């Protein structure tokens, strides 16, 4: 029979760490600036200046919209990836804190709840992976169905690739590698924060379960005092995990919130106003789903974290504290006072990571969409 610690020896971020390893982020974070990691990221970064040189230089509005959307997406992706690289060393400390919290899981009810949490985390990772793989396939392969020679996405090159097979193959390979790396970067940048927040919220709920049942079993008052002290240590671990997560995701999420409203508006505008083929419609719908997935789960689980920490205060008084020792009641009151502080996650110390922020993003996207639509109507 496996012990609790052996059962819960889970790498919750296995897919994300694997993606960071492929992209060379772990090597760069450890100070290894030579070899494959440096070459790959330099190669992918070359997409940005080429996209910037291509801005508004195409004949059709749809190509210009696609190019502008890809430009701001690529730029934000590279910036977010760089921010993660600078702080990925904190991932080891986060794993240690999570392992400590997992070791405290006991009892049939907590074990069952923890198992459900682990399954949901794996399911959430797979949803992100499948979504981004779908976006990658649509982006990388949609150009194959066009009647004339074209590229996966509109981009300027200083040579004629339309009439040279060698140049065309080289350009397509360059774009395909760039698409793979950038979508892999997007996958890991966008899936890690909601997974981390969901894990914090559920670990907080497990702590609530442990606190609430103190004093109702056959344990002695001394044993209950020890259990409360252990729960206070769990509370400290949770605050530490929350702070580590905040320091890791705050900067990238600020960039994401700024870019996402513009991207949703551009995608909807292109889809409604200019798309006229099935292939382009599938691409734009998939892309819209992908950028929505960047933000909604994050905001939802950010709200879940705030609610879970707010529930800690009530859980303290759900324990059978009235018949406990004065030492227990003193520690309980200290813990209760600490739980009064609202745990509000902020992106860049500005934007709350909360479902209300997602509503604001959607309103901003609608406003930007309306401005573009009105301007086109006036020009006609």
XYZ file of C-alpha atoms in Angstrom:
380
model
C 0.000 0.000 0.000
C 1.458 3.375 -1.011
C 1.856 6.042 1.653
C 0.122 9.391 1.265
C 3.412 11.081 0.328
C 4.130 8.473 -2.373
C 0.611 8.772 -3.773
C 0.867 12.547 -4.059
C 4.354 12.761 -5.525
C 2.870 14.470 -8.584
C 4.493 16.877 -11.005
C 1.494 19.119 -11.586
C 3.335 21.191 -14.210
C 4.847 18.312 -16.177
C 3.645 19.519 -19.607
C 4.635 23.110 -18.862
C 8.114 22.188 -17.635
C 8.542 19.956 -20.696
C 7.639 22.869 -22.974
C 10.044 25.199 -21.160
C 12.763 22.563 -21.553
C 12.142 22.231 -25.316
C 12.235 26.007 -25.712
C 15.475 26.280 -23.728
C 13.914 28.405 -20.984
C 15.330 26.235 -18.195
C 18.846 26.469 -19.653
C 18.572 30.235 -20.046
C 17.191 30.593 -16.514
C 20.206 28.660 -15.196
C 22.601 31.025 -16.971
C 23.440 28.788 -19.930
C 23.513 31.345 -22.771
C 25.228 29.078 -25.295
C 24.010 26.282 -27.522
C 20.544 25.319 -28.706
C 18.523 27.452 -26.288
C 20.161 30.713 -27.353
C 20.056 29.866 -31.074
C 16.396 28.809 -31.012
C 15.182 31.908 -29.187
C 17.245 34.208 -31.405
C 15.804 32.458 -34.464
C 12.215 32.875 -33.241
C 12.830 36.497 -32.234
C 13.705 37.289 -35.857
C 9.984 37.017 -36.648
C 9.250 40.267 -34.814
C 11.321 42.704 -36.925
C 10.039 41.019 -40.112
C 6.461 41.424 -38.881
C 7.099 45.060 -37.939
C 8.505 45.780 -41.406
C 5.346 44.258 -42.898
C 2.834 46.385 -40.980
C 0.025 47.716 -43.200
C 1.995 46.908 -46.365
C -0.377 44.367 -47.889
C -3.026 44.842 -50.523
C -6.042 43.373 -48.706
C -7.445 44.565 -45.331
C -7.642 40.963 -44.084
C -3.902 40.446 -44.614
C -3.142 43.706 -42.800
C -5.405 42.720 -39.898
C -3.795 39.275 -39.682
C -0.304 40.754 -39.828
C -1.035 43.376 -37.143
C -2.622 40.782 -34.848
C 0.338 38.431 -35.277
C 2.784 41.290 -34.686
C 1.399 42.291 -31.295
C 0.891 38.629 -30.362
C 4.489 37.716 -31.234
C 5.903 40.744 -29.449
C 3.890 40.072 -26.292
C 4.760 36.359 -26.409
C 8.484 37.052 -26.532
C 8.235 39.607 -23.706
C 6.228 37.201 -21.506
C 8.630 34.359 -22.263
C 11.599 36.550 -21.278
C 9.922 37.487 -17.991
C 9.364 33.839 -17.150
C 12.964 32.967 -17.981
C 14.192 35.571 -15.486
C 12.186 34.039 -12.624
C 11.881 30.346 -13.446
C 14.299 29.528 -10.618
C 11.339 30.115 -8.268
C 9.621 27.047 -9.712
C 11.813 24.765 -7.574
C 10.766 26.566 -4.405
C 7.112 26.405 -5.473
C 7.388 22.637 -5.921
C 8.876 22.271 -2.440
C 6.021 24.244 -0.848
C 3.421 22.241 -2.804
C 5.056 18.968 -1.723
C 4.895 20.131 1.907
C 1.188 20.967 1.577
C 0.521 17.626 -0.146
C 2.196 15.780 2.730
C -0.450 17.208 5.067
C -3.337 15.571 3.222
C -4.902 12.891 5.415
C -8.209 11.162 5.857
C -10.480 9.621 3.253
C -12.332 12.831 2.399
C -9.170 14.902 1.875
C -7.525 12.129 -0.154
C -10.577 11.918 -2.424
C -10.696 15.691 -2.853
C -6.971 15.828 -3.614
C -7.312 13.092 -6.209
C -10.091 15.052 -7.942
C -7.907 18.171 -7.869
C -4.984 16.345 -9.513
C -7.260 14.918 -12.222
C -8.737 18.342 -12.952
C -5.247 19.865 -13.256
C -4.257 17.189 -15.765
C -7.515 17.684 -17.670
C -6.992 21.454 -17.764
C -3.450 21.014 -19.096
C -4.727 18.755 -21.862
C -7.461 21.246 -22.843
C -4.824 23.952 -23.262
C -2.520 21.596 -25.175
C -5.235 20.403 -27.571
C -6.430 23.977 -28.163
C -2.969 25.280 -28.985
C -2.170 22.259 -31.153
C -5.374 22.994 -33.092
C -4.346 26.639 -33.481
C -0.902 25.513 -34.653
C -2.325 23.103 -37.248
C -4.734 25.743 -38.588
C -2.049 28.435 -38.682
C 0.658 26.222 -40.145
C -1.504 24.412 -42.699
C -4.254 26.782 -43.827
C -2.085 28.250 -46.625
C -1.964 24.832 -48.335
C -5.608 25.152 -49.414
C -5.188 28.461 -51.224
C -5.212 28.545 -54.996
C -2.015 30.578 -55.401
C 1.385 30.273 -53.748
C 1.181 31.864 -50.293
C 2.677 31.731 -46.799
C 1.279 30.488 -43.469
C 0.865 34.154 -42.496
C 1.623 37.431 -44.307
C 5.223 38.513 -43.799
C 7.693 40.714 -45.646
C 10.929 39.236 -47.043
C 13.664 41.080 -48.983
C 13.552 38.655 -51.914
C 11.029 37.209 -54.368
C 9.766 33.951 -52.883
C 6.783 33.698 -55.227
C 8.893 32.754 -58.272
C 11.656 30.742 -56.618
C 10.942 27.276 -55.267
C 14.105 27.203 -53.125
C 13.316 30.593 -51.575
C 9.690 29.607 -51.042
C 10.583 26.359 -49.242
C 13.117 28.209 -47.060
C 10.578 30.888 -46.133
C 7.874 28.312 -45.334
C 10.275 26.299 -43.151
C 11.323 29.492 -41.362
C 7.705 30.391 -40.646
C 6.724 26.857 -39.627
C 9.531 26.665 -37.043
C 8.574 30.122 -35.786
C 4.898 29.141 -35.540
C 5.735 25.968 -33.606
C 7.972 27.781 -31.121
C 5.677 30.745 -30.599
C 2.582 28.600 -30.090
C 4.557 26.404 -27.688
C 5.585 29.589 -25.860
C 1.962 30.708 -25.799
C 0.862 27.323 -24.473
C 3.237 27.384 -21.532
C 2.840 31.132 -20.843
C -0.962 30.908 -20.851
C -1.547 27.525 -19.198
C 0.827 27.829 -16.238
C -0.883 30.781 -14.433
C -4.437 29.321 -14.300
C -3.057 25.922 -13.249
C -1.001 27.547 -10.492
C -3.978 29.587 -9.251
C -6.331 26.597 -9.323
C -3.790 24.572 -7.331
C -3.524 27.343 -4.702
C -7.308 27.631 -4.401
C -7.714 23.874 -3.940
C -4.850 23.630 -1.433
C -6.583 26.405 0.473
C -9.816 24.389 0.400
C -7.960 21.349 1.743
C -6.666 23.532 4.590
C -10.249 24.668 5.258
C -11.264 21.014 5.531
C -8.449 20.300 8.011
C -9.242 23.324 10.192
C -13.008 22.739 10.214
C -12.766 19.198 11.601
C -10.423 19.978 14.526
C -11.953 19.063 17.881
C -14.683 16.719 16.627
C -12.732 13.470 16.883
C -11.336 11.447 19.775
C -8.034 13.397 19.812
C -6.844 15.024 23.054
C -6.701 18.785 23.545
C -2.913 18.686 23.233
C -3.237 16.864 19.906
C -5.772 19.459 18.752
C -3.377 22.256 19.728
C -0.650 20.614 17.649
C -3.001 20.172 14.696
C -3.946 23.862 14.830
C -0.279 24.869 14.923
C 0.329 22.617 11.906
C -2.582 24.308 10.130
C -1.064 27.709 10.912
C 2.158 26.481 9.302
C 0.079 25.336 6.310
C -1.386 28.836 6.175
C 2.132 30.279 6.069
C 3.040 27.859 3.289
C -0.039 28.941 1.330
C 0.864 32.614 1.675
C 4.406 31.767 0.564
C 3.094 29.827 -2.447
C 0.755 32.684 -3.342
C 3.598 35.205 -3.193
C 5.901 33.018 -5.296
C 3.148 32.605 -7.888
C 2.375 36.320 -7.874
C 6.026 37.241 -8.452
C 6.265 34.738 -11.325
C 3.084 35.585 -13.257
C 2.406 39.246 -12.427
C 4.475 40.852 -15.203
C 3.478 38.462 -18.025
C -0.207 38.746 -17.098
C -0.083 42.553 -17.253
C 1.175 42.336 -20.851
C -1.480 39.742 -21.646
C -4.341 41.888 -20.335
C -3.176 44.863 -22.403
C -2.824 42.899 -25.648
C -5.820 40.587 -25.375
C -8.547 43.237 -25.769
C -6.959 44.538 -28.988
C -6.514 41.004 -30.311
C -10.122 39.977 -29.656
C -11.362 43.128 -31.404
C -9.079 42.616 -34.418
C -10.028 38.964 -34.772
C -13.759 39.657 -34.530
C -13.454 42.573 -36.973
C -11.628 40.445 -39.551
C -14.066 37.552 -39.046
C -17.196 39.705 -39.419
C -16.040 42.143 -42.112
C -13.610 40.399 -44.463
C -13.466 36.622 -44.103
C -15.171 34.891 -47.048
C -13.603 31.410 -47.238
C -14.121 28.361 -45.059
C -10.389 27.987 -44.384
C -10.025 31.580 -43.166
C -13.192 31.293 -41.086
C -11.896 28.155 -39.358
C -8.555 29.882 -38.719
C -10.130 33.000 -37.217
C -12.634 31.085 -35.055
C -9.851 28.839 -33.733
C -7.598 31.829 -33.097
C -10.434 33.630 -31.264
C -11.012 30.563 -29.081
C -7.286 30.399 -28.334
C -6.954 34.026 -27.239
C -10.106 33.751 -25.126
C -8.594 30.731 -23.396
C -5.585 32.914 -22.609
C -7.591 35.034 -20.204
C -10.913 33.608 -19.005
C -9.568 30.587 -16.999
C -6.908 32.829 -15.474
C -9.485 35.383 -14.294
C -11.868 32.652 -13.124
C -9.260 30.896 -11.005
C -7.965 34.244 -9.721
C -11.477 34.859 -8.374
C -11.494 31.334 -6.969
C -8.247 32.045 -5.054
C -9.687 35.225 -3.505
C -12.883 33.410 -2.459
C -10.974 30.450 -1.003
C -8.759 32.640 1.178
C -11.811 34.617 2.302
C -13.423 31.329 3.440
C -10.486 30.588 5.758
C -11.844 33.048 8.312
C -15.158 31.202 8.584
C -13.405 27.818 8.711
C -11.489 28.810 11.854
C -14.761 29.183 13.762
C -16.173 25.956 12.301
C -13.787 23.939 14.449
C -14.983 22.782 17.877
C -13.112 25.613 19.570
C -15.477 26.253 22.485
C -14.314 23.177 24.427
C -10.608 23.555 23.655
C -7.823 24.898 25.866
C -7.024 28.586 26.291
C -3.815 28.053 24.287
C -5.839 26.659 21.392
C -8.284 29.593 21.506
C -5.435 32.120 21.575
C -3.787 30.574 18.519
C -7.168 30.347 16.826
C -7.821 34.084 17.302
C -4.374 34.938 15.944
C -5.063 32.797 12.887
C -8.512 34.337 12.473
C -7.046 37.853 12.496
C -4.553 36.908 9.803
C -7.307 35.563 7.566
C -9.072 38.949 7.529
C -6.561 40.336 5.038
C -7.924 40.097 1.508
C -5.627 38.178 -0.829
C -6.016 40.076 -4.105
C -3.779 39.037 -6.983
C -2.733 41.895 -9.257
C -1.125 41.744 -12.689
C 1.706 44.248 -12.721
C 0.358 45.718 -9.452
C -2.420 47.305 -11.577
C -5.002 44.857 -12.967
C -6.848 42.469 -10.603
C -6.644 38.856 -11.747
C -10.390 38.528 -11.328
C -13.457 37.679 -13.398
C -14.420 41.372 -13.350
C -11.235 42.123 -15.308
C -12.309 39.698 -18.035
C -15.597 41.607 -18.307
C -13.645 44.861 -18.671
C -11.470 43.270 -21.394
C -14.568 42.191 -23.337
C -16.050 45.696 -23.046
C -12.779 47.205 -24.248
C -12.645 44.769 -27.179
C -16.223 45.682 -28.134
C -15.409 49.405 -28.008
C -12.344 48.946 -30.208
C -14.356 46.771 -32.613
C -17.058 49.452 -32.853
C -14.496 52.182 -33.595
C -12.941 50.141 -36.426
C -16.359 49.176 -37.848
C -17.618 52.795 -37.804
C -14.453 54.042 -39.483
C -14.775 51.492 -42.296
C -18.432 52.429 -42.776
C -17.528 56.128 -42.987
C -14.826 55.462 -45.586
C -17.342 53.595 -47.737
